[in-house]
């Protein structure tokens, strides 16, 4: 079987080249993400955020590898229905057909792995550079090569290839050979029972996760967004053959002339081809738009939350506590709330074990803090924040708990007297009274003193006390910094993975055109010129691109609906930020890339003399 598989590969290399490329890129992405993740996990230091990002990146890479390779192999097998039918007619049993396809997948997996392992090294360097440039890892961080990654990469490449072709091989073996030759019966059925099952299953999962997202805490927003987008993309990819005929009818109302009618007919006749081409585009759009929209909505909700929370006019930034004391407060006729940020390590012990949380704490004056901020504790009271006490964020402890806190090298047992409500703006996890913080640590701590002036008072009394800005400008600057961080997260999560999905789109277009030489030749001998055939192919690809964009947008919408509900629940205000700029770039880029690829492949497919192709059976 391996010899026959190799012969098939050499004869139909154009179909298999794309499959090798997808396996190669999948192996490179998974290998790179895993090596950087393991190196970050063993490096120590402040790389917790990087570890979380890399774990999510690894999950996305693994999903894309399985999804894209599976859809590529399924499409490749579908393109070879007639070849497999001839094998069956010459005596090959169903089991032999399956073994042939699995042997081909094994060969392609090995070839893809052999190319993917060395490619993973520059991908790892690129991924590390991104983490360095965006500040998620220290400058000294360098991922280390691990010999065991060779076994993991080999298992990934061959495993993904075999899994990808397994379902397709079963379907191919079940089709009766005469039905495949005549293009009738089960050979032409695209919406199989398996497609219905997984489509409905993942659609239900996406709805469930979008519903859960509406009640999830902010820190669960990004993982839920990714999972909802992935589930929606899989569901709509499985159900996309239902949309292609409808799109064909819509196209028939809009398109006029022979080329438009030809593109419409090809779209409706090639349902499997159109659905397979749209599949990676659905995933690409769903992930990019959902991720960007989630981060932008959280940032927008955090901005609204801060503006509703702070009742102040000015922010004075200093190193260490400012000298805006009680006399200044009386002089201005308003309120001054100094808020210093210090590192803290909180150790919580319960029946489940010990949990250590390294974070930032705000050192505040309870009365002034309550006067400036409208969002009070969800339980407990800030008035009790004196002595050996602490206020914690929701989910970091319960009222009355005693936690061990390490602050500036000293360790103290602090009682939880208040639990602050969940917040989109993040910020600090703990509030401390000044008495529990060593004076040396407090003197070097960055401090923002929020000042509320009396009616008619001006900022003159505080202009010499530090860097002074208005509350509105301070909130805008803070939001811009968070938006920049969100962009960095988006780049790390989707930078290389998005490129992988885009290459899969190009690969699908190439595979689709590779088997259409005779179809294009028939169109030319019936009177169409070569240019007209190419334009019809480009027009058809534009319709397929529109299908992928619309379905990908629907998948992203499910995610954004859940995140918007969560942001509205937490901030108390309706908020939804749609990344229109990114959407415009994705839409224009998709039409451009698919259109150019379709034109180039159609030109290549129509280069031979049409009579020589139409005469070949």
Coordinates of C-alpha atoms in Angstrom, one line a residue:
X1 CA 0.0 0.0 0.0
X2 CA 2.9 2.4 0.7
X3 CA 4.3 1.9 -2.8
X4 CA 0.9 2.5 -4.4
X5 CA 0.4 5.5 -2.1
X6 CA 3.8 6.9 -3.2
X7 CA 2.9 6.4 -6.9
X8 CA -0.4 8.2 -6.4
X9 CA 1.4 11.0 -4.7
X10 CA 3.9 11.5 -7.5
X11 CA 1.0 11.4 -10.1
X12 CA -1.3 13.8 -8.2
X13 CA 1.3 15.9 -6.5
X14 CA -0.6 19.2 -7.0
X15 CA -3.4 17.9 -4.8
X16 CA -1.1 16.6 -2.1
X17 CA 1.3 19.6 -2.0
X18 CA -1.2 21.7 -0.1
X19 CA -1.8 18.9 2.4
X20 CA 1.9 18.7 3.1
X21 CA 2.1 22.4 3.5
X22 CA -0.8 22.5 6.0
X23 CA 0.8 19.7 8.1
X24 CA 4.2 21.4 7.9
X25 CA 2.8 24.7 9.2
X26 CA 0.7 23.0 11.9
X27 CA 3.8 21.1 13.2
X28 CA 5.9 24.3 13.2
X29 CA 3.3 26.3 15.1
X30 CA 2.6 23.6 17.7
X31 CA 6.3 22.9 18.2
X32 CA 7.2 26.6 18.6
X33 CA 4.4 27.3 21.0
X34 CA 5.1 24.3 23.1
X35 CA 8.9 25.0 23.3
X36 CA 8.3 28.6 24.3
X37 CA 5.6 27.7 26.8
X38 CA 7.8 25.1 28.5
X39 CA 10.8 27.5 28.6
X40 CA 8.6 30.2 30.1
X41 CA 7.1 27.9 32.7
X42 CA 10.5 26.8 33.9
X43 CA 12.1 30.3 33.7
X44 CA 10.5 31.7 36.9
X45 CA 10.1 35.5 37.3
X46 CA 7.2 37.6 36.1
X47 CA 6.1 35.6 33.1
X48 CA 2.7 34.4 34.4
X49 CA 0.8 36.4 31.7
X50 CA 3.1 35.1 29.0
X51 CA 2.4 31.5 30.2
X52 CA -1.3 32.0 30.0
X53 CA -1.0 33.6 26.5
X54 CA 1.2 30.8 25.3
X55 CA -1.1 28.1 26.6
X56 CA -4.0 29.7 24.7
X57 CA -1.8 30.1 21.6
X58 CA -0.9 26.4 21.8
X59 CA -4.5 25.5 22.0
X60 CA -5.4 27.6 19.0
X61 CA -2.5 26.2 17.0
X62 CA -3.5 22.7 17.8
X63 CA -7.1 23.3 16.9
X64 CA -6.2 25.0 13.6
X65 CA -3.8 22.2 12.7
X66 CA -6.5 19.5 13.2
X67 CA -9.3 21.6 11.6
X68 CA -7.4 22.7 8.6
X69 CA -5.7 19.5 7.9
X70 CA -9.0 17.5 8.3
X71 CA -10.8 19.8 5.9
X72 CA -7.9 19.8 3.4
X73 CA -7.8 16.0 3.4
X74 CA -11.5 15.7 3.2
X75 CA -11.5 18.0 0.2
X76 CA -8.6 16.2 -1.5
X77 CA -10.3 12.8 -1.1
X78 CA -13.6 14.2 -2.5
X79 CA -11.7 15.5 -5.5
X80 CA -10.5 11.9 -6.2
X81 CA -13.9 10.1 -6.1
X82 CA -13.6 8.9 -9.7
X83 CA -10.1 7.5 -9.1
X84 CA -11.2 5.6 -6.0
X85 CA -14.3 4.3 -7.8
X86 CA -12.1 2.9 -10.5
X87 CA -10.0 1.1 -7.9
X88 CA -13.2 -0.4 -6.5
X89 CA -14.3 -1.6 -10.0
X90 CA -11.0 -3.3 -10.6
X91 CA -11.4 -5.4 -7.5
X92 CA -10.2 -3.3 -4.5
X93 CA -12.2 -3.9 -1.3
X94 CA -13.4 -1.1 1.0
X95 CA -10.7 -2.0 3.5
X96 CA -8.0 -1.7 0.9
X97 CA -9.3 1.8 -0.2
X98 CA -9.2 2.9 3.4
X99 CA -5.7 1.5 3.9
X100 CA -4.6 3.3 0.7
X101 CA -5.8 6.6 2.0
X102 CA -4.4 6.1 5.5
X103 CA -1.0 5.1 3.9
X104 CA -1.1 8.3 1.9
X105 CA -1.8 10.3 5.0
X106 CA 1.1 8.6 6.8
X107 CA 3.4 9.6 4.0
X108 CA 2.2 13.1 3.9
X109 CA 2.4 13.4 7.6
X110 CA 6.0 12.2 7.6
X111 CA 6.9 14.6 4.8
X112 CA 5.1 17.5 6.5
X113 CA 6.8 16.7 9.8
X114 CA 10.2 16.6 8.2
X115 CA 9.6 20.1 6.8
X116 CA 7.8 21.4 9.9
X117 CA 10.5 20.6 12.5
X118 CA 13.2 22.9 10.9
X119 CA 10.6 25.5 10.1
X120 CA 9.6 25.5 13.7
X121 CA 12.9 27.1 14.7
X122 CA 12.4 30.4 12.8
X123 CA 8.8 30.4 13.9
X124 CA 10.0 30.0 17.6
X125 CA 12.4 33.0 17.1
X126 CA 9.6 35.1 15.6
X127 CA 7.2 34.2 18.4
X128 CA 9.9 35.0 21.0
X129 CA 10.6 38.3 19.4
X130 CA 6.9 39.2 19.6
X131 CA 6.8 38.4 23.3
X132 CA 9.9 40.5 23.9
X133 CA 8.7 43.4 21.8
X134 CA 5.3 43.5 23.5
X135 CA 6.8 43.2 27.0
X136 CA 5.3 39.9 28.0
X137 CA 8.7 38.3 28.8
X138 CA 12.0 39.9 30.1
X139 CA 14.7 40.7 27.6
X140 CA 16.9 37.9 28.9
X141 CA 14.3 35.2 28.2
X142 CA 15.4 32.7 25.6
X143 CA 13.5 29.5 24.8
X144 CA 15.5 26.3 24.9
X145 CA 15.5 23.4 22.5
X146 CA 14.3 20.1 24.0
X147 CA 15.2 16.8 22.3
X148 CA 11.8 15.3 23.2
X149 CA 10.1 17.8 21.0
X150 CA 11.1 15.7 18.0
X151 CA 8.9 12.9 19.2
X152 CA 6.1 15.3 19.9
X153 CA 6.4 16.9 16.5
X154 CA 6.4 13.5 14.7
X155 CA 3.4 12.5 16.7
X156 CA 1.7 15.8 15.9
X157 CA 2.3 15.6 12.2
X158 CA 1.5 12.0 11.6
X159 CA -1.3 12.0 14.1
X160 CA -3.0 15.1 12.7
X161 CA -2.7 13.7 9.1
X162 CA -4.2 10.3 10.1
X163 CA -7.0 11.8 12.1
X164 CA -7.7 14.2 9.2
X165 CA -8.1 11.5 6.6
X166 CA -9.8 8.9 8.9
X167 CA -13.4 10.2 8.5
X168 CA -12.9 11.0 4.8
X169 CA -11.5 7.5 4.1
X170 CA -14.5 5.9 5.7
X171 CA -16.9 8.0 3.6
X172 CA -14.9 7.2 0.4
X173 CA -15.0 3.5 1.1
X174 CA -18.8 3.4 1.6
X175 CA -19.6 5.1 -1.7
X176 CA -20.6 2.6 -4.4
X177 CA -18.2 2.8 -7.3
X178 CA -20.9 3.3 -10.0
X179 CA -22.4 6.1 -8.0
X180 CA -19.0 7.8 -7.9
X181 CA -18.4 7.4 -11.6
X182 CA -21.9 8.7 -12.5
X183 CA -21.9 11.4 -9.8
X184 CA -25.2 10.2 -8.3
X185 CA -26.5 8.8 -5.0
X186 CA -24.2 9.0 -1.9
X187 CA -21.3 10.3 -4.0
X188 CA -23.0 13.7 -4.5
X189 CA -24.5 14.0 -0.9
X190 CA -22.6 16.8 0.9
X191 CA -24.7 17.1 4.0
X192 CA -24.0 13.8 5.6
X193 CA -25.2 12.5 8.9
X194 CA -21.7 13.3 10.4
X195 CA -21.9 16.9 9.2
X196 CA -25.4 17.3 10.7
X197 CA -24.3 15.8 14.0
X198 CA -21.2 17.9 14.5
X199 CA -22.8 21.0 13.1
X200 CA -25.7 20.8 15.6
X201 CA -23.5 19.7 18.4
X202 CA -21.0 22.6 18.1
X203 CA -23.8 25.1 17.4
X204 CA -25.4 24.1 20.7
X205 CA -22.0 24.4 22.4
X206 CA -21.4 27.8 21.0
X207 CA -24.8 29.0 22.2
X208 CA -24.2 27.5 25.7
X209 CA -20.7 29.2 26.0
X210 CA -22.1 32.6 24.8
X211 CA -24.8 32.3 27.5
X212 CA -22.2 31.4 30.1
X213 CA -20.0 34.4 29.0
X214 CA -22.8 36.7 29.9
X215 CA -22.4 35.7 33.6
X216 CA -18.6 35.0 33.6
X217 CA -16.0 37.1 35.5
X218 CA -13.8 39.4 33.4
X219 CA -10.8 37.2 33.5
X220 CA -12.8 34.4 31.8
X221 CA -13.8 36.7 28.9
X222 CA -10.9 36.0 26.5
X223 CA -10.8 32.2 26.9
X224 CA -14.6 32.1 26.5
X225 CA -14.4 34.3 23.5
X226 CA -11.9 32.0 21.8
X227 CA -13.9 28.9 22.6
X228 CA -17.2 30.3 21.5
X229 CA -15.6 31.5 18.2
X230 CA -14.0 28.1 17.6
X231 CA -17.2 26.2 18.3
X232 CA -19.3 28.6 16.2
X233 CA -16.8 28.3 13.3
X234 CA -16.8 24.5 13.4
X235 CA -20.7 24.5 13.5
X236 CA -21.1 26.9 10.6
X237 CA -18.4 25.2 8.6
X238 CA -20.2 21.9 9.0
X239 CA -23.5 23.5 8.0
X240 CA -22.1 25.7 5.3
X241 CA -23.3 23.4 2.4
X242 CA -26.9 24.5 3.4
X243 CA -25.9 28.1 2.7
X244 CA -24.2 27.6 -0.7
X245 CA -27.4 26.9 -2.7
X246 CA -29.1 29.8 -1.1
X247 CA -26.1 32.0 -2.0
X248 CA -26.4 30.7 -5.5
X249 CA -30.0 31.8 -5.8
X250 CA -29.1 35.3 -4.4
X251 CA -26.3 35.5 -6.9
X252 CA -28.7 34.7 -9.7
X253 CA -30.8 37.7 -8.8
X254 CA -27.8 40.0 -8.8
X255 CA -25.6 38.7 -11.6
X256 CA -26.4 39.2 -15.2
X257 CA -24.7 38.1 -18.4
X258 CA -23.2 34.8 -19.4
X259 CA -20.2 35.0 -17.0
X260 CA -22.5 35.8 -14.0
X261 CA -24.8 32.9 -14.9
X262 CA -21.8 30.6 -15.3
X263 CA -20.3 31.6 -11.9
X264 CA -23.8 31.1 -10.3
X265 CA -24.1 27.6 -11.9
X266 CA -20.6 26.6 -10.8
X267 CA -21.4 27.7 -7.3
X268 CA -24.5 25.7 -7.0
X269 CA -23.0 22.7 -8.8
X270 CA -19.8 22.7 -6.7
X271 CA -21.3 22.8 -3.2
X272 CA -18.6 20.6 -1.7
X273 CA -15.9 22.7 -3.4
X274 CA -17.4 26.0 -2.3
X275 CA -17.9 24.8 1.3
X276 CA -14.3 23.5 1.6
X277 CA -12.9 26.7 0.2
X278 CA -15.0 28.8 2.7
X279 CA -14.1 26.6 5.7
X280 CA -10.7 28.2 6.6
X281 CA -12.0 31.6 5.8
X282 CA -14.8 31.1 8.3
X283 CA -12.4 30.2 11.1
X284 CA -10.0 33.1 10.2
X285 CA -12.8 35.7 10.3
X286 CA -14.4 34.2 13.4
X287 CA -11.2 34.2 15.4
X288 CA -9.9 37.6 14.4
X289 CA -13.1 39.5 14.7
X290 CA -14.2 37.8 17.9
X291 CA -10.9 38.2 19.6
X292 CA -10.5 41.9 18.6
X293 CA -14.1 42.7 19.5
X294 CA -13.8 41.0 22.9
X295 CA -10.7 42.9 23.9
X296 CA -12.1 46.2 22.6
X297 CA -15.5 45.7 24.3
X298 CA -13.8 44.9 27.6
X299 CA -11.6 48.0 27.2
X300 CA -14.6 50.2 26.3
X301 CA -16.6 48.8 29.3
X302 CA -13.6 49.5 31.6
X303 CA -13.5 53.1 30.4
X304 CA -17.2 53.6 31.1
X305 CA -16.8 51.9 34.4
X306 CA -13.9 54.3 35.5
X307 CA -15.8 57.4 34.4
X308 CA -18.8 56.3 36.5
X309 CA -16.7 55.3 39.5
X310 CA -14.4 58.3 40.0
X311 CA -15.9 61.5 41.4
X312 CA -12.8 63.7 41.0
X313 CA -11.3 66.6 39.0
X314 CA -7.5 66.1 39.0
X315 CA -5.0 63.3 39.4
X316 CA -1.6 64.1 40.9
X317 CA 1.1 61.5 40.1
X318 CA 4.1 61.2 42.4
X319 CA 6.7 58.7 43.6
X320 CA 5.7 57.9 47.2
X321 CA 2.8 59.6 49.0
X322 CA 2.2 63.2 47.9
X323 CA 2.3 66.0 50.4
X324 CA -1.3 66.8 49.7
X325 CA -2.3 66.4 53.3
X326 CA -5.3 67.4 55.4
X327 CA -4.4 71.1 55.2
X328 CA -4.5 70.9 51.4
X329 CA -7.9 69.2 51.6
X330 CA -9.3 71.9 53.7
X331 CA -7.7 74.6 51.6
X332 CA -9.1 73.2 48.4
X333 CA -12.5 72.5 50.0
X334 CA -12.6 69.1 48.4
X335 CA -11.2 65.6 48.9
X336 CA -7.8 64.0 48.3
X337 CA -7.5 60.2 47.9
X338 CA -3.9 59.1 47.7
X339 CA -3.6 55.6 46.2
X340 CA -0.1 54.0 46.2
X341 CA 0.6 50.7 44.4
X342 CA 2.9 48.2 46.1
X343 CA 3.7 44.5 45.2
X344 CA 2.2 41.9 47.5
X345 CA 2.2 38.1 47.8
X346 CA -1.0 36.7 49.4
X347 CA -1.0 33.1 50.6
X348 CA -4.5 31.6 51.1
X349 CA -4.9 28.3 52.9
X350 CA -8.1 26.2 52.9
X351 CA -9.2 22.6 52.7
X352 CA -8.2 22.4 49.0
X353 CA -4.6 23.4 49.8
X354 CA -2.4 26.5 49.6
X355 CA -2.7 29.2 46.9
X356 CA -0.2 31.9 46.3
X357 CA -1.2 35.1 44.5
X358 CA 1.4 37.6 43.4
X359 CA -0.3 40.9 42.6
X360 CA -0.5 44.7 43.2
X361 CA -2.2 46.2 46.2
X362 CA -3.4 49.8 46.6
X363 CA -2.5 51.5 49.9
X364 CA -5.5 53.9 50.6
X365 CA -7.1 56.1 53.1
X366 CA -10.5 54.3 53.6
X367 CA -12.6 57.4 54.1
X368 CA -11.1 59.4 51.2
X369 CA -11.2 56.4 48.9
X370 CA -15.0 55.9 49.7
X371 CA -15.6 59.6 49.1
X372 CA -13.9 59.6 45.6
X373 CA -15.1 56.2 44.4
X374 CA -18.8 55.4 43.8
X375 CA -18.3 51.6 43.6
X376 CA -18.4 50.3 47.2
X377 CA -17.6 46.8 48.5
X378 CA -19.9 44.0 47.5
X379 CA -19.7 42.8 51.1
X380 CA -18.1 44.2 54.3
X381 CA -17.1 47.8 54.8
X382 CA -14.0 49.9 54.0
X383 CA -14.5 51.7 57.3
X384 CA -13.1 48.6 58.9
X385 CA -9.9 48.8 56.8
X386 CA -7.6 49.7 59.7
X387 CA -4.8 47.8 61.5
X388 CA -4.1 44.3 60.2
X389 CA -6.8 44.1 57.6
X390 CA -7.2 43.8 53.9
X391 CA -9.9 44.3 51.2
X392 CA -9.9 41.8 48.4
X393 CA -11.3 41.6 44.9
X394 CA -14.2 39.3 44.2
X395 CA -12.9 35.7 43.9
X396 CA -9.7 36.4 45.9
X397 CA -11.2 35.6 49.3
X398 CA -14.3 35.7 51.5
X399 CA -15.3 38.1 54.2
X400 CA -13.8 37.2 57.5
X401 CA -11.0 35.0 56.1
X402 CA -7.4 35.5 57.4
X403 CA -4.8 35.6 54.7
X404 CA -1.0 35.7 55.0
X405 CA 0.5 38.6 53.1
X406 CA 4.2 39.2 52.3
X407 CA 4.8 42.9 51.9
X408 CA 8.2 44.3 51.4
X409 CA 10.0 41.3 52.9
X410 CA 7.7 41.2 56.0
X411 CA 4.9 38.7 56.6
X412 CA 1.6 39.5 58.3
X413 CA -1.7 37.9 58.9
X414 CA -4.5 40.1 57.6
X415 CA -8.3 39.8 58.1
X416 CA -10.6 40.3 55.1
X417 CA -13.0 43.1 56.0
X418 CA -14.3 43.9 52.5
X419 CA -14.8 42.2 49.2
X420 CA -14.8 44.5 46.3
X421 CA -17.1 43.9 43.3
X422 CA -15.9 42.4 40.0
X423 CA -14.6 45.0 37.6
X424 CA -13.8 45.2 33.9
X425 CA -11.0 47.7 34.5
X426 CA -8.8 45.2 36.3
X427 CA -6.4 47.3 38.3
X428 CA -5.3 46.0 41.7
X429 CA -6.6 43.0 43.5
X430 CA -6.2 44.2 47.1
X431 CA -6.7 47.4 49.2
X432 CA -4.4 47.9 52.3
X433 CA -4.3 50.5 55.1
X434 CA -1.0 52.4 55.2
X435 CA -0.1 50.9 58.6
X436 CA 0.7 47.5 57.3
X437 CA 3.1 48.7 54.6
X438 CA 6.8 49.3 55.5
X439 CA 7.7 53.0 55.3
X440 CA 10.6 52.4 52.9
X441 CA 8.4 50.5 50.4
X442 CA 5.7 53.1 50.6
X443 CA 8.1 55.9 50.0
X444 CA 9.2 54.4 46.6
X445 CA 5.7 53.4 45.5
X446 CA 4.1 55.1 42.5
X447 CA 1.1 57.1 43.8
X448 CA -1.9 58.7 42.1
X449 CA -3.7 61.2 44.4
X450 CA -7.2 61.8 43.0
X451 CA -8.4 65.3 44.0
X452 CA -12.0 66.6 44.0
X453 CA -12.0 70.4 44.1
X454 CA -14.7 72.4 45.8
X455 CA -17.1 74.3 43.5
X456 CA -15.3 77.3 42.0
X457 CA -11.8 76.2 43.1
X458 CA -8.9 75.9 40.7
X459 CA -6.0 73.5 40.3
X460 CA -3.4 76.1 41.4
X461 CA -2.9 74.6 44.9
X462 CA -1.8 71.3 43.5
X463 CA 0.2 72.2 40.4
X464 CA 3.5 72.1 42.2
X465 CA 2.9 68.8 44.0
X466 CA 3.7 66.4 41.1
X467 CA 2.5 65.6 37.6
X468 CA -1.0 66.9 37.4
X469 CA -3.6 65.9 34.8
X470 CA -7.4 65.9 34.6
X471 CA -9.3 62.8 35.6
X472 CA -10.7 62.6 32.0
X473 CA -7.2 62.7 30.5
X474 CA -5.9 60.2 33.1
X475 CA -8.7 57.8 32.3
X476 CA -8.1 58.2 28.6
X477 CA -4.3 57.5 29.0
X478 CA -5.0 54.5 31.2
X479 CA -7.5 53.1 28.6
X480 CA -5.0 53.7 25.8
X481 CA -2.4 51.7 27.7
X482 CA -4.9 48.9 28.2
X483 CA -5.8 49.0 24.6
X484 CA -2.2 48.7 23.6
X485 CA -1.9 45.7 25.9
X486 CA -5.0 44.2 24.3
X487 CA -3.5 44.7 20.9
X488 CA -0.4 42.9 22.1
X489 CA -2.5 40.0 23.4
X490 CA -4.3 39.9 20.0
X491 CA -0.9 39.8 18.2
X492 CA 0.5 37.0 20.3
X493 CA -2.7 34.9 20.1
X494 CA -3.6 35.4 16.5
X495 CA -0.5 36.7 14.6
X496 CA 1.0 33.4 13.4
X497 CA -2.2 31.4 13.7
X498 CA -4.0 34.0 11.5
X499 CA -1.3 33.7 8.9
X500 CA -1.7 29.9 9.0
X501 CA -5.4 30.2 8.4
X502 CA -4.9 32.6 5.6
X503 CA -2.4 30.2 3.9
X504 CA -5.0 27.5 4.3
X505 CA -7.5 29.7 2.4
X506 CA -5.0 30.0 -0.5
X507 CA -4.4 26.3 -0.4
X508 CA -8.1 25.5 -0.6
X509 CA -8.4 27.7 -3.7
X510 CA -5.4 26.0 -5.3
X511 CA -6.8 22.5 -4.6
X512 CA -10.2 23.5 -6.0
X513 CA -8.7 24.7 -9.3
X514 CA -6.3 21.8 -9.7
X515 CA -9.1 19.4 -10.6
X516 CA -11.0 21.8 -12.9
X517 CA -8.8 21.7 -16.0
X518 CA -11.3 19.7 -18.0
X519 CA -14.2 21.8 -16.8
X520 CA -12.5 25.0 -17.9
X521 CA -11.6 23.3 -21.2
X522 CA -15.2 22.4 -21.9
X523 CA -16.3 26.0 -21.2
X524 CA -13.7 27.2 -23.8
X525 CA -14.7 24.8 -26.6
X526 CA -18.3 25.9 -26.2
X527 CA -17.4 29.5 -27.1
X528 CA -15.9 31.2 -24.1
X529 CA -12.5 32.8 -24.4
X530 CA -9.7 32.0 -21.9
X531 CA -10.1 35.5 -20.3
X532 CA -13.9 34.9 -19.9
X533 CA -13.2 31.6 -18.1
X534 CA -10.7 33.2 -15.8
X535 CA -13.1 36.0 -15.0
X536 CA -15.9 33.6 -14.3
X537 CA -13.6 31.6 -11.9
X538 CA -12.7 34.9 -10.1
X539 CA -16.3 35.9 -9.9
X540 CA -17.2 32.5 -8.4
X541 CA -14.4 32.8 -5.9
X542 CA -15.7 36.2 -4.9
X543 CA -19.1 34.6 -4.1
X544 CA -17.4 31.9 -2.1
X545 CA -15.4 34.5 -0.2
X546 CA -18.6 36.4 0.6
X547 CA -20.1 33.1 2.0
X548 CA -17.0 32.6 4.2
X549 CA -17.1 36.2 5.4
X550 CA -20.8 36.2 6.3
X551 CA -20.6 32.9 8.1
X552 CA -17.4 33.9 9.9
X553 CA -19.1 37.2 10.9
X554 CA -22.0 35.2 12.3
X555 CA -19.7 33.1 14.4
X556 CA -18.0 36.2 15.7
X557 CA -21.3 37.8 16.5
X558 CA -22.2 35.0 18.9
X559 CA -19.1 35.7 20.8
X560 CA -19.6 39.5 20.9
X561 CA -23.2 39.1 22.1
X562 CA -22.0 37.1 25.1
X563 CA -19.1 39.5 25.9
X564 CA -21.4 42.5 25.5
X565 CA -23.9 41.1 28.0
X566 CA -21.0 40.4 30.5
X567 CA -19.6 43.9 30.1
X568 CA -23.1 45.5 30.6
X569 CA -23.7 43.4 33.7
X570 CA -20.4 44.3 35.3
X571 CA -20.2 48.0 34.3
X572 CA -23.9 48.7 34.6
X573 CA -24.0 50.2 31.1
X574 CA -24.6 48.8 27.6
X575 CA -21.3 48.4 25.8
X576 CA -20.3 46.8 22.5
X577 CA -17.3 47.8 20.5
X578 CA -17.2 46.4 17.0
X579 CA -13.7 46.4 15.4
X580 CA -14.8 48.0 12.1
X581 CA -11.3 48.8 10.9
X582 CA -10.2 45.2 11.3
X583 CA -13.3 44.0 9.6
X584 CA -12.7 46.3 6.7
X585 CA -9.1 45.1 6.4
X586 CA -10.2 41.4 6.7
X587 CA -12.9 41.8 4.1
X588 CA -10.8 43.7 1.6
X589 CA -7.8 41.4 2.2
X590 CA -9.9 38.2 1.8
X591 CA -11.4 39.3 -1.5
X592 CA -7.9 40.4 -2.7
X593 CA -6.1 37.3 -1.7
X594 CA -8.7 34.8 -2.9
X595 CA -9.3 36.8 -6.1
X596 CA -5.6 36.9 -7.0
X597 CA -5.1 33.2 -6.1
X598 CA -8.1 32.2 -8.1
X599 CA -7.0 34.2 -11.1
X600 CA -3.5 32.8 -11.0
X601 CA -4.7 29.2 -10.6
X602 CA -7.3 29.6 -13.3
X603 CA -4.7 31.0 -15.7
X604 CA -2.5 28.0 -15.0
X605 CA -5.4 25.5 -15.4
X606 CA -6.4 27.1 -18.8
X607 CA -2.9 27.1 -20.3
X608 CA -3.1 23.7 -22.1
X609 CA -5.0 23.4 -25.4
X610 CA -8.7 22.8 -24.5
X611 CA -9.1 20.1 -27.1
X612 CA -6.4 18.0 -25.6
X613 CA -8.2 18.1 -22.2
X614 CA -11.8 17.6 -23.4
X615 CA -10.7 14.5 -25.3
X616 CA -9.3 12.9 -22.1
X617 CA -11.7 10.9 -20.2

